[in-house]
């Protein structure tokens, strides 16, 4: 019997040589794998979250450094009108919103750790320029505008930080993780507004720290934050990681702009985050213009803005993780709708308080005393607005990855390679959407201060009332959009109400 020799077995192809990585790169990252997450992923993700929060916190502080320092410029000898001061407050928000998109794309391109280092180092530009300009009384207004615009570099940090952390956490924990990351950054607004008056010698802290008798020195705050930017750069280099799995091309990422839900969420984010950052930027000037009587009237005659300006940002930052936590449990859309309902009621209450005030308190100390009696109501209702914006910020950021994940699950079968690939793509698209939505939403931070300084209304009090009226109407529209798109039950596979977004 003739036997045929078996064909020779083909030699196994030689294994490809591993790509050499420089720096701290993690190429095996499976956050949705429970075993991997418990043994490895959780600790690494938490370490990166901590230092991401620190760098983002500094970015927010530098971004909003003009919000409170602008209120001190006049006392330092700079002759700027209220409208000019509000523009200085608004410009960093405009630039920061525009930078959020390229900052988001930078994470997959350069790595989260590498870009955190670069973005932290870039904070030296606005801080050092700020330190120089405020010591030069002859600095023209247009130069101040350019320097204020560079503070927008700090606003871009938020988008890259959020996109980076989104890659680290599993879907079930994204709401809380992104809420903590964002809240830590948002607290930078409150901290700069609390500590800058103390650092520069313009005020104490509720009498616990005595104000300096040597005048106001705004450059001191700039030197402090320049030093902290160096610390953040080193910390990112030493303790953060790049994820090799966080890879995407800008062209692929930009596909999210064709997605209807991207623009729906961007619109809602104007209402939540745009309100938070816009109100935070404008609050010091709003208090100073409407309640505080400057010299030569006694300081105690009115409400000193530096004692209260930070409270709004503090409350809004503190409630942001609550919004993410609630969204993880009851659904982001329900929490967002509740947040807009609270914003409507609270904004109407602020508007009611303003109708009780007498315009131009600086003209007469007696008038200021009358206005001062309404300040606790104004502050209390305004803090309710801030609390609602914080909750809405957390819940909307929970909705974004949930939307893309839901669509991936609808089009694939559980347990298949197609499902795994679709979920991976959904994570990348959600990170890109966060950048687009964050960029558009932050434009609200530019529009809100401008609304308070309308060139068509000579009286600041009337401009403030008109602005809050417009804001209330806008929140009503936002609430209607949330209900119509995400909560109203409709027939058909495309309804998101049944998905519990």
Short mmCIF file of C-alpha atoms in Angstrom, two decimals:
data_model
loop_
_atom_site.label_atom_id
_atom_site.label_comp_id
_atom_site.label_asym_id
_atom_site.label_seq_id
_atom_site.Cartn_x
_atom_site.Cartn_y
_atom_site.Cartn_z
CA UNK A 1 0.00 0.00 0.00
CA UNK A 2 1.46 3.22 -1.08
CA UNK A 3 1.31 6.00 1.45
CA UNK A 4 1.50 9.62 0.62
CA UNK A 5 3.68 11.70 2.78
CA UNK A 6 1.80 14.54 4.39
CA UNK A 7 2.54 17.95 3.03
CA UNK A 8 5.20 19.78 4.95
CA UNK A 9 3.89 21.90 7.75
CA UNK A 10 4.38 25.55 6.98
CA UNK A 11 6.68 27.28 9.39
CA UNK A 12 4.95 29.60 11.78
CA UNK A 13 5.55 33.21 10.86
CA UNK A 14 8.06 34.91 13.03
CA UNK A 15 6.48 37.02 15.74
CA UNK A 16 6.57 40.67 14.96
CA UNK A 17 9.07 42.55 17.03
CA UNK A 18 7.28 44.55 19.72
CA UNK A 19 7.06 48.25 19.13
CA UNK A 20 9.44 50.01 21.43
CA UNK A 21 7.71 52.49 23.67
CA UNK A 22 9.31 55.45 25.35
CA UNK A 23 7.90 56.83 28.57
CA UNK A 24 5.04 55.31 30.58
CA UNK A 25 2.78 53.49 28.10
CA UNK A 26 0.14 50.88 29.00
CA UNK A 27 -0.77 48.73 25.99
CA UNK A 28 -2.94 46.13 27.74
CA UNK A 29 -5.98 47.96 29.07
CA UNK A 30 -9.32 46.14 29.55
CA UNK A 31 -11.47 48.12 32.01
CA UNK A 32 -14.64 46.17 31.10
CA UNK A 33 -12.95 42.90 32.18
CA UNK A 34 -13.91 42.51 35.89
CA UNK A 35 -10.81 40.46 36.71
CA UNK A 36 -8.44 42.92 35.08
CA UNK A 37 -10.18 45.88 36.69
CA UNK A 38 -10.01 44.47 40.22
CA UNK A 39 -6.40 43.27 40.05
CA UNK A 40 -4.77 45.98 37.95
CA UNK A 41 -7.02 48.55 36.39
CA UNK A 42 -8.58 50.20 39.42
CA UNK A 43 -5.30 51.26 41.06
CA UNK A 44 -3.81 52.60 37.83
CA UNK A 45 -7.00 54.47 36.92
CA UNK A 46 -7.21 56.08 40.37
CA UNK A 47 -3.60 57.22 40.26
CA UNK A 48 -4.12 58.85 36.88
CA UNK A 49 -7.40 60.38 38.04
CA UNK A 50 -5.72 62.03 41.06
CA UNK A 51 -3.01 63.75 39.04
CA UNK A 52 -5.40 64.59 36.22
CA UNK A 53 -7.58 66.41 38.76
CA UNK A 54 -4.56 68.33 40.08
CA UNK A 55 -3.47 69.53 36.63
CA UNK A 56 -7.01 70.34 35.56
CA UNK A 57 -7.61 72.18 38.83
CA UNK A 58 -4.70 74.51 38.06
CA UNK A 59 -5.95 74.96 34.52
CA UNK A 60 -9.33 76.15 35.79
CA UNK A 61 -7.67 78.51 38.27
CA UNK A 62 -5.58 80.13 35.57
CA UNK A 63 -8.58 80.20 33.21
CA UNK A 64 -10.61 82.18 35.75
CA UNK A 65 -7.82 84.29 37.22
CA UNK A 66 -9.27 87.35 35.48
CA UNK A 67 -12.72 86.80 36.99
CA UNK A 68 -11.64 88.20 40.36
CA UNK A 69 -8.47 90.13 39.45
CA UNK A 70 -10.47 92.36 37.08
CA UNK A 71 -12.34 93.69 40.10
CA UNK A 72 -9.02 94.91 41.56
CA UNK A 73 -7.66 96.61 38.42
CA UNK A 74 -9.41 99.91 39.02
CA UNK A 75 -8.03 100.14 42.56
CA UNK A 76 -4.56 99.62 41.07
CA UNK A 77 -4.94 102.68 38.86
CA UNK A 78 -6.27 101.18 35.62
CA UNK A 79 -9.13 103.27 34.23
CA UNK A 80 -11.47 100.62 32.79
CA UNK A 81 -15.26 100.81 32.49
CA UNK A 82 -17.63 98.07 33.66
CA UNK A 83 -18.11 96.90 30.07
CA UNK A 84 -14.35 96.68 29.55
CA UNK A 85 -13.95 94.66 32.74
CA UNK A 86 -16.68 92.21 31.72
CA UNK A 87 -14.95 91.74 28.36
CA UNK A 88 -11.68 90.90 30.12
CA UNK A 89 -13.62 88.30 32.10
CA UNK A 90 -15.28 86.86 28.98
CA UNK A 91 -12.28 86.58 26.62
CA UNK A 92 -10.56 83.65 28.39
CA UNK A 93 -13.82 81.71 28.19
CA UNK A 94 -14.04 82.24 24.43
CA UNK A 95 -10.47 81.08 23.81
CA UNK A 96 -10.82 78.19 26.25
CA UNK A 97 -13.92 76.95 24.46
CA UNK A 98 -12.19 77.05 21.07
CA UNK A 99 -9.17 75.15 22.39
CA UNK A 100 -11.18 72.30 23.84
CA UNK A 101 -11.57 70.52 20.52
CA UNK A 102 -7.86 70.32 19.60
CA UNK A 103 -7.03 69.48 23.21
CA UNK A 104 -9.37 66.48 23.01
CA UNK A 105 -7.71 65.23 19.83
CA UNK A 106 -4.30 65.61 21.45
CA UNK A 107 -4.92 62.76 23.92
CA UNK A 108 -5.01 59.90 21.37
CA UNK A 109 -2.31 61.59 19.32
CA UNK A 110 0.30 62.22 22.02
CA UNK A 111 -0.91 60.19 25.02
CA UNK A 112 -2.80 61.39 28.09
CA UNK A 113 0.29 61.66 30.28
CA UNK A 114 2.35 63.46 27.64
CA UNK A 115 -0.38 65.95 26.88
CA UNK A 116 -1.05 66.63 30.56
CA UNK A 117 2.63 67.56 30.88
CA UNK A 118 2.47 69.86 27.86
CA UNK A 119 -0.81 71.54 28.80
CA UNK A 120 0.38 72.14 32.38
CA UNK A 121 3.62 73.71 31.13
CA UNK A 122 1.64 75.99 28.79
CA UNK A 123 0.04 77.62 31.85
CA UNK A 124 3.31 79.49 32.29
CA UNK A 125 2.34 81.69 29.32
CA UNK A 126 -0.75 83.39 30.80
CA UNK A 127 0.65 83.52 34.34
CA UNK A 128 3.96 85.14 33.47
CA UNK A 129 2.37 87.62 31.04
CA UNK A 130 -0.20 88.48 33.71
CA UNK A 131 2.57 89.09 36.28
CA UNK A 132 4.30 91.53 33.93
CA UNK A 133 1.25 93.49 32.74
CA UNK A 134 -0.32 94.25 36.12
CA UNK A 135 2.93 95.86 37.28
CA UNK A 136 2.93 98.28 34.35
CA UNK A 137 0.35 101.08 34.88
CA UNK A 138 0.84 102.22 31.29
CA UNK A 139 -0.25 98.86 29.84
CA UNK A 140 -2.99 99.65 27.27
CA UNK A 141 -6.35 97.92 27.39
CA UNK A 142 -5.83 95.98 24.16
CA UNK A 143 -2.71 94.36 25.62
CA UNK A 144 -4.74 93.28 28.64
CA UNK A 145 -7.26 91.75 26.24
CA UNK A 146 -4.55 89.71 24.52
CA UNK A 147 -3.09 88.53 27.81
CA UNK A 148 -6.55 87.65 29.14
CA UNK A 149 -7.13 85.61 25.99
CA UNK A 150 -4.05 83.46 26.71
CA UNK A 151 -5.67 82.41 30.00
CA UNK A 152 -7.93 80.34 27.76
CA UNK A 153 -5.09 77.79 27.63
CA UNK A 154 -6.27 76.70 31.06
CA UNK A 155 -9.78 76.12 29.74
CA UNK A 156 -8.56 73.65 27.14
CA UNK A 157 -7.16 71.40 29.90
CA UNK A 158 -10.65 70.31 30.86
CA UNK A 159 -11.43 68.65 27.54
CA UNK A 160 -8.17 66.70 27.31
CA UNK A 161 -8.43 65.63 30.94
CA UNK A 162 -12.00 64.38 30.58
CA UNK A 163 -11.25 62.59 27.31
CA UNK A 164 -8.24 60.91 28.90
CA UNK A 165 -10.06 59.72 32.03
CA UNK A 166 -12.95 58.45 29.90
CA UNK A 167 -10.55 55.84 28.45
CA UNK A 168 -9.45 54.62 31.89
CA UNK A 169 -12.82 53.68 33.45
CA UNK A 170 -15.48 51.04 32.68
CA UNK A 171 -18.90 52.24 31.56
CA UNK A 172 -20.54 51.55 34.93
CA UNK A 173 -18.10 53.86 36.71
CA UNK A 174 -17.67 56.64 34.15
CA UNK A 175 -20.30 58.90 35.69
CA UNK A 176 -18.66 59.05 39.11
CA UNK A 177 -15.10 59.18 37.72
CA UNK A 178 -15.84 61.93 35.21
CA UNK A 179 -17.84 63.78 37.86
CA UNK A 180 -14.92 63.71 40.30
CA UNK A 181 -12.47 64.73 37.61
CA UNK A 182 -14.61 67.63 36.51
CA UNK A 183 -15.45 68.70 40.07
CA UNK A 184 -11.78 68.77 41.04
CA UNK A 185 -11.12 71.00 38.07
CA UNK A 186 -14.14 73.19 38.73
CA UNK A 187 -12.94 73.75 42.30
CA UNK A 188 -10.02 75.62 40.79
CA UNK A 189 -12.47 78.42 40.05
CA UNK A 190 -13.59 78.64 43.68
CA UNK A 191 -10.05 78.43 45.02
CA UNK A 192 -8.66 81.21 42.81
CA UNK A 193 -11.60 83.42 43.76
CA UNK A 194 -11.09 82.71 47.46
CA UNK A 195 -7.31 82.88 47.67
CA UNK A 196 -6.37 85.51 45.07
CA UNK A 197 -7.63 88.44 47.21
CA UNK A 198 -5.61 87.08 50.13
CA UNK A 199 -2.46 86.42 48.07
CA UNK A 200 -2.47 89.87 46.49
CA UNK A 201 -3.23 91.64 49.77
CA UNK A 202 -6.62 92.97 48.77
CA UNK A 203 -8.68 91.20 51.43
CA UNK A 204 -8.62 88.77 54.30
CA UNK A 205 -10.72 85.64 54.69
CA UNK A 206 -13.77 86.62 56.76
CA UNK A 207 -11.49 88.38 59.20
CA UNK A 208 -9.40 85.27 59.90
CA UNK A 209 -6.59 86.60 57.73
CA UNK A 210 -5.84 90.31 57.86
CA UNK A 211 -5.72 92.18 54.57
CA UNK A 212 -2.38 93.68 53.68
CA UNK A 213 -1.76 97.38 54.26
CA UNK A 214 0.73 97.54 51.42
CA UNK A 215 -1.79 97.80 48.60
CA UNK A 216 -2.83 95.26 45.98
CA UNK A 217 -0.15 93.15 44.26
CA UNK A 218 -1.84 91.03 41.60
CA UNK A 219 1.50 89.73 40.32
CA UNK A 220 1.87 87.61 43.47
CA UNK A 221 -0.98 85.34 42.39
CA UNK A 222 0.61 84.89 38.98
CA UNK A 223 3.92 83.80 40.52
CA UNK A 224 2.16 81.29 42.77
CA UNK A 225 0.30 79.65 39.89
CA UNK A 226 3.35 79.67 37.64
CA UNK A 227 5.15 77.66 40.33
CA UNK A 228 2.22 75.26 40.67
CA UNK A 229 2.20 74.75 36.89
CA UNK A 230 5.78 73.52 37.14
CA UNK A 231 4.74 71.12 39.94
CA UNK A 232 1.85 69.78 37.84
CA UNK A 233 4.16 69.20 34.88
CA UNK A 234 6.55 67.19 37.05
CA UNK A 235 3.72 65.20 38.69
CA UNK A 236 2.29 64.18 35.31
CA UNK A 237 5.75 63.10 34.13
CA UNK A 238 6.37 61.07 37.28
CA UNK A 239 3.03 59.42 38.08
CA UNK A 240 0.70 59.38 35.06
CA UNK A 241 0.41 56.89 32.17
CA UNK A 242 -0.33 56.92 28.44
CA UNK A 243 -2.85 54.34 27.21
CA UNK A 244 -1.76 52.60 24.04
CA UNK A 245 -5.38 51.56 23.48
CA UNK A 246 -6.54 55.20 23.33
CA UNK A 247 -5.83 55.50 19.62
CA UNK A 248 -7.97 57.35 17.13
CA UNK A 249 -7.50 59.51 14.09
CA UNK A 250 -8.86 63.07 14.05
CA UNK A 251 -10.86 62.28 10.92
CA UNK A 252 -12.51 59.37 12.73
CA UNK A 253 -13.11 61.49 15.81
CA UNK A 254 -14.66 64.31 13.81
CA UNK A 255 -17.34 61.93 12.56
CA UNK A 256 -19.20 62.67 15.77
CA UNK A 257 -20.09 66.12 14.41
CA UNK A 258 -22.44 64.34 11.99
CA UNK A 259 -24.21 62.71 14.91
CA UNK A 260 -27.44 64.44 15.88
CA UNK A 261 -26.97 63.66 19.55
CA UNK A 262 -23.63 65.50 19.60
CA UNK A 263 -25.37 68.78 18.91
CA UNK A 264 -28.28 68.05 21.22
CA UNK A 265 -25.87 67.44 24.08
CA UNK A 266 -23.78 70.49 23.12
CA UNK A 267 -26.90 72.62 23.34
CA UNK A 268 -27.72 71.24 26.78
CA UNK A 269 -24.14 71.70 27.93
CA UNK A 270 -24.34 75.40 27.10
CA UNK A 271 -27.14 75.52 29.66
CA UNK A 272 -25.26 73.62 32.38
CA UNK A 273 -21.53 74.18 32.08
CA UNK A 274 -21.85 77.41 30.08
CA UNK A 275 -23.95 78.81 32.91
CA UNK A 276 -21.56 77.55 35.58
CA UNK A 277 -18.41 79.02 34.07
CA UNK A 278 -20.14 82.20 32.89
CA UNK A 279 -21.72 82.92 36.26
CA UNK A 280 -18.45 82.07 38.02
CA UNK A 281 -16.59 84.56 35.87
CA UNK A 282 -19.18 87.31 36.29
CA UNK A 283 -20.11 86.89 39.96
CA UNK A 284 -17.31 89.03 41.50
CA UNK A 285 -18.18 91.97 39.26
CA UNK A 286 -21.93 91.48 39.75
CA UNK A 287 -21.52 91.74 43.53
CA UNK A 288 -19.16 94.69 43.31
CA UNK A 289 -21.33 96.70 40.90
CA UNK A 290 -24.66 96.09 42.65
CA UNK A 291 -23.83 95.82 46.35
CA UNK A 292 -20.41 97.25 47.18
CA UNK A 293 -19.72 100.95 47.70
CA UNK A 294 -16.06 101.70 46.87
CA UNK A 295 -13.93 104.34 48.52
CA UNK A 296 -14.33 107.02 49.77
CA UNK A 297 -17.39 105.39 51.39
CA UNK A 298 -16.56 103.22 54.42
CA UNK A 299 -15.83 99.61 53.54
CA UNK A 300 -18.54 98.37 55.85
CA UNK A 301 -21.23 100.33 54.02
CA UNK A 302 -21.65 97.74 51.30
CA UNK A 303 -20.95 94.08 50.58
CA UNK A 304 -17.28 93.36 49.86
CA UNK A 305 -17.21 91.09 46.79
CA UNK A 306 -14.00 89.26 47.74
CA UNK A 307 -15.68 87.61 50.73
CA UNK A 308 -18.41 85.93 48.70
CA UNK A 309 -17.34 85.66 45.05
CA UNK A 310 -15.90 82.15 45.42
CA UNK A 311 -19.04 80.57 46.92
CA UNK A 312 -20.86 80.06 43.62
CA UNK A 313 -18.03 78.13 42.00
CA UNK A 314 -17.53 76.16 45.20
CA UNK A 315 -21.15 75.04 45.35
CA UNK A 316 -21.31 74.25 41.63
CA UNK A 317 -18.11 72.19 41.85
CA UNK A 318 -19.23 70.30 44.94
CA UNK A 319 -22.54 69.25 43.40
CA UNK A 320 -21.04 68.04 40.12
CA UNK A 321 -20.04 64.59 41.50
CA UNK A 322 -23.54 64.35 42.97
CA UNK A 323 -24.96 64.79 39.48
CA UNK A 324 -22.75 62.00 38.14
CA UNK A 325 -23.58 59.75 41.10
CA UNK A 326 -27.33 60.28 40.68
CA UNK A 327 -27.08 59.73 36.93
CA UNK A 328 -25.34 56.38 37.48
CA UNK A 329 -28.36 55.26 39.53
CA UNK A 330 -31.50 56.81 38.04
CA UNK A 331 -30.38 57.87 34.56
CA UNK A 332 -28.65 60.99 33.25
CA UNK A 333 -31.66 62.38 31.38
CA UNK A 334 -33.92 62.38 34.44
CA UNK A 335 -31.29 64.12 36.55
CA UNK A 336 -30.58 66.66 33.81
CA UNK A 337 -34.28 67.49 33.48
CA UNK A 338 -34.49 68.00 37.23
CA UNK A 339 -31.41 70.24 37.15
CA UNK A 340 -32.93 72.49 34.48
CA UNK A 341 -36.19 72.68 36.43
CA UNK A 342 -34.23 73.83 39.49
CA UNK A 343 -32.30 76.36 37.38
CA UNK A 344 -35.55 77.85 36.09
CA UNK A 345 -37.01 78.31 39.59
CA UNK A 346 -33.76 79.61 41.10
CA UNK A 347 -33.07 82.06 38.26
CA UNK A 348 -36.57 83.48 38.59
CA UNK A 349 -35.89 83.92 42.31
CA UNK A 350 -32.64 85.79 41.57
CA UNK A 351 -34.52 87.98 39.12
CA UNK A 352 -37.16 88.73 41.75
CA UNK A 353 -34.43 89.77 44.18
CA UNK A 354 -32.89 92.14 41.64
CA UNK A 355 -36.23 93.89 41.15
CA UNK A 356 -36.04 94.94 44.81
CA UNK A 357 -32.72 96.75 44.38
CA UNK A 358 -32.05 100.41 43.70
CA UNK A 359 -29.68 101.02 40.75
CA UNK A 360 -26.22 102.54 41.14
CA UNK A 361 -25.56 101.92 44.86
CA UNK A 362 -22.12 103.52 44.59
CA UNK A 363 -23.75 106.93 44.26
CA UNK A 364 -25.20 106.98 47.77
CA UNK A 365 -24.20 104.99 50.89
CA UNK A 366 -27.82 105.07 52.11
CA UNK A 367 -28.98 103.35 48.95
CA UNK A 368 -26.23 100.77 49.37
CA UNK A 369 -27.52 99.97 52.85
CA UNK A 370 -30.97 99.24 51.40
CA UNK A 371 -29.44 97.01 48.72
CA UNK A 372 -27.29 95.27 51.31
CA UNK A 373 -30.41 94.03 53.11
CA UNK A 374 -31.33 92.07 49.97
CA UNK A 375 -27.89 90.58 49.48
CA UNK A 376 -28.51 87.37 51.52
CA UNK A 377 -31.51 86.62 49.30
CA UNK A 378 -29.56 87.33 46.13
CA UNK A 379 -26.65 85.16 47.26
CA UNK A 380 -28.84 82.30 48.50
CA UNK A 381 -30.87 82.04 45.30
CA UNK A 382 -27.75 82.45 43.16
CA UNK A 383 -26.08 79.58 45.01
CA UNK A 384 -29.14 77.44 44.22
CA UNK A 385 -28.55 78.20 40.54
CA UNK A 386 -24.92 77.14 40.91
CA UNK A 387 -25.90 73.91 42.68
CA UNK A 388 -28.27 73.04 39.84
CA UNK A 389 -25.63 73.77 37.18
CA UNK A 390 -23.20 71.46 38.99
CA UNK A 391 -25.70 68.60 39.10
CA UNK A 392 -26.53 69.17 35.44
CA UNK A 393 -22.84 69.17 34.50
CA UNK A 394 -22.34 65.77 36.13
CA UNK A 395 -25.46 64.21 34.64
CA UNK A 396 -24.86 65.43 31.08
CA UNK A 397 -21.35 63.97 31.09
CA UNK A 398 -22.81 60.64 32.17
CA UNK A 399 -25.25 60.80 29.25
CA UNK A 400 -22.58 61.22 26.58
CA UNK A 401 -20.84 57.81 26.84
CA UNK A 402 -24.22 56.18 27.58
CA UNK A 403 -25.63 57.42 24.26
CA UNK A 404 -22.80 55.97 22.18
CA UNK A 405 -22.70 52.73 24.15
CA UNK A 406 -26.46 52.26 23.71
CA UNK A 407 -26.18 52.62 19.95
CA UNK A 408 -23.29 50.14 19.82
CA UNK A 409 -25.32 47.59 21.79
CA UNK A 410 -28.37 48.01 19.56
CA UNK A 411 -26.48 47.10 16.41
CA UNK A 412 -24.49 44.09 17.69
CA UNK A 413 -25.01 40.75 19.46
CA UNK A 414 -23.75 40.25 23.02
CA UNK A 415 -20.61 38.15 23.39
CA UNK A 416 -19.48 38.55 19.78
CA UNK A 417 -16.27 40.14 18.48
CA UNK A 418 -18.47 42.66 16.69
CA UNK A 419 -19.93 43.77 20.02
CA UNK A 420 -16.44 44.20 21.55
CA UNK A 421 -15.24 46.19 18.52
CA UNK A 422 -18.39 48.34 18.55
CA UNK A 423 -17.99 49.14 22.25
CA UNK A 424 -14.35 50.07 21.72
CA UNK A 425 -15.35 52.40 18.89
CA UNK A 426 -18.14 53.83 21.03
CA UNK A 427 -15.64 54.72 23.78
CA UNK A 428 -13.43 56.56 21.29
CA UNK A 429 -16.38 58.38 19.75
CA UNK A 430 -17.70 59.34 23.19
CA UNK A 431 -14.31 60.85 24.06
CA UNK A 432 -14.35 62.81 20.80
CA UNK A 433 -17.92 63.90 21.50
CA UNK A 434 -16.89 65.11 24.95
CA UNK A 435 -14.39 67.42 23.27
CA UNK A 436 -16.90 68.79 20.77
CA UNK A 437 -19.67 69.16 23.35
CA UNK A 438 -17.33 70.70 25.91
CA UNK A 439 -16.05 73.17 23.35
CA UNK A 440 -19.50 74.32 22.27
CA UNK A 441 -20.84 74.33 25.82
CA UNK A 442 -18.02 76.50 27.11
CA UNK A 443 -19.04 79.24 24.68
CA UNK A 444 -21.76 79.97 27.20
CA UNK A 445 -19.00 81.15 29.53
CA UNK A 446 -18.20 83.86 26.99
CA UNK A 447 -21.80 84.87 26.31
CA UNK A 448 -22.96 85.12 29.95
CA UNK A 449 -20.55 87.91 31.03
CA UNK A 450 -21.26 89.79 27.79
CA UNK A 451 -24.99 89.62 28.51
CA UNK A 452 -24.38 91.40 31.83
CA UNK A 453 -22.52 94.21 30.04
CA UNK A 454 -24.85 94.87 27.14
CA UNK A 455 -23.65 97.96 25.20
CA UNK A 456 -27.27 98.84 24.46
CA UNK A 457 -28.19 99.20 28.15
CA UNK A 458 -26.43 102.02 30.01
CA UNK A 459 -27.51 100.95 33.49
CA UNK A 460 -25.69 97.78 34.70
CA UNK A 461 -28.67 96.84 36.90
CA UNK A 462 -31.06 96.87 33.94
CA UNK A 463 -28.61 94.85 31.86
CA UNK A 464 -28.38 92.28 34.67
CA UNK A 465 -32.15 91.93 34.91
CA UNK A 466 -32.49 91.54 31.16
CA UNK A 467 -29.77 88.91 31.10
CA UNK A 468 -31.42 86.77 33.79
CA UNK A 469 -34.74 87.00 31.94
CA UNK A 470 -33.11 85.61 28.79
CA UNK A 471 -31.34 82.89 30.77
CA UNK A 472 -34.62 81.73 32.32
CA UNK A 473 -36.25 81.39 28.91
CA UNK A 474 -33.23 79.45 27.63
CA UNK A 475 -33.44 76.97 30.52
CA UNK A 476 -37.10 76.34 29.70
CA UNK A 477 -36.10 75.41 26.15
CA UNK A 478 -33.31 73.14 27.46
CA UNK A 479 -35.73 71.30 29.74
CA UNK A 480 -38.14 70.79 26.85
CA UNK A 481 -35.32 69.35 24.70
CA UNK A 482 -34.29 66.87 27.41
CA UNK A 483 -37.83 65.61 27.74
CA UNK A 484 -38.57 65.44 24.02
CA UNK A 485 -35.33 63.69 22.98
CA UNK A 486 -34.48 61.43 25.92
CA UNK A 487 -37.56 60.90 28.09
CA UNK A 488 -40.70 61.03 25.92
CA UNK A 489 -41.54 57.47 25.02
CA UNK A 490 -42.09 56.87 21.32
CA UNK A 491 -42.52 53.78 19.21
CA UNK A 492 -39.62 52.61 17.10
CA UNK A 493 -36.12 51.32 17.67
CA UNK A 494 -34.61 54.79 17.64
CA UNK A 495 -36.28 55.92 20.86
CA UNK A 496 -33.73 56.67 23.57
CA UNK A 497 -36.31 56.90 26.34
CA UNK A 498 -36.44 53.10 26.67
CA UNK A 499 -32.64 52.89 26.90
CA UNK A 500 -32.49 54.77 30.19
CA UNK A 501 -29.88 57.29 29.01
#
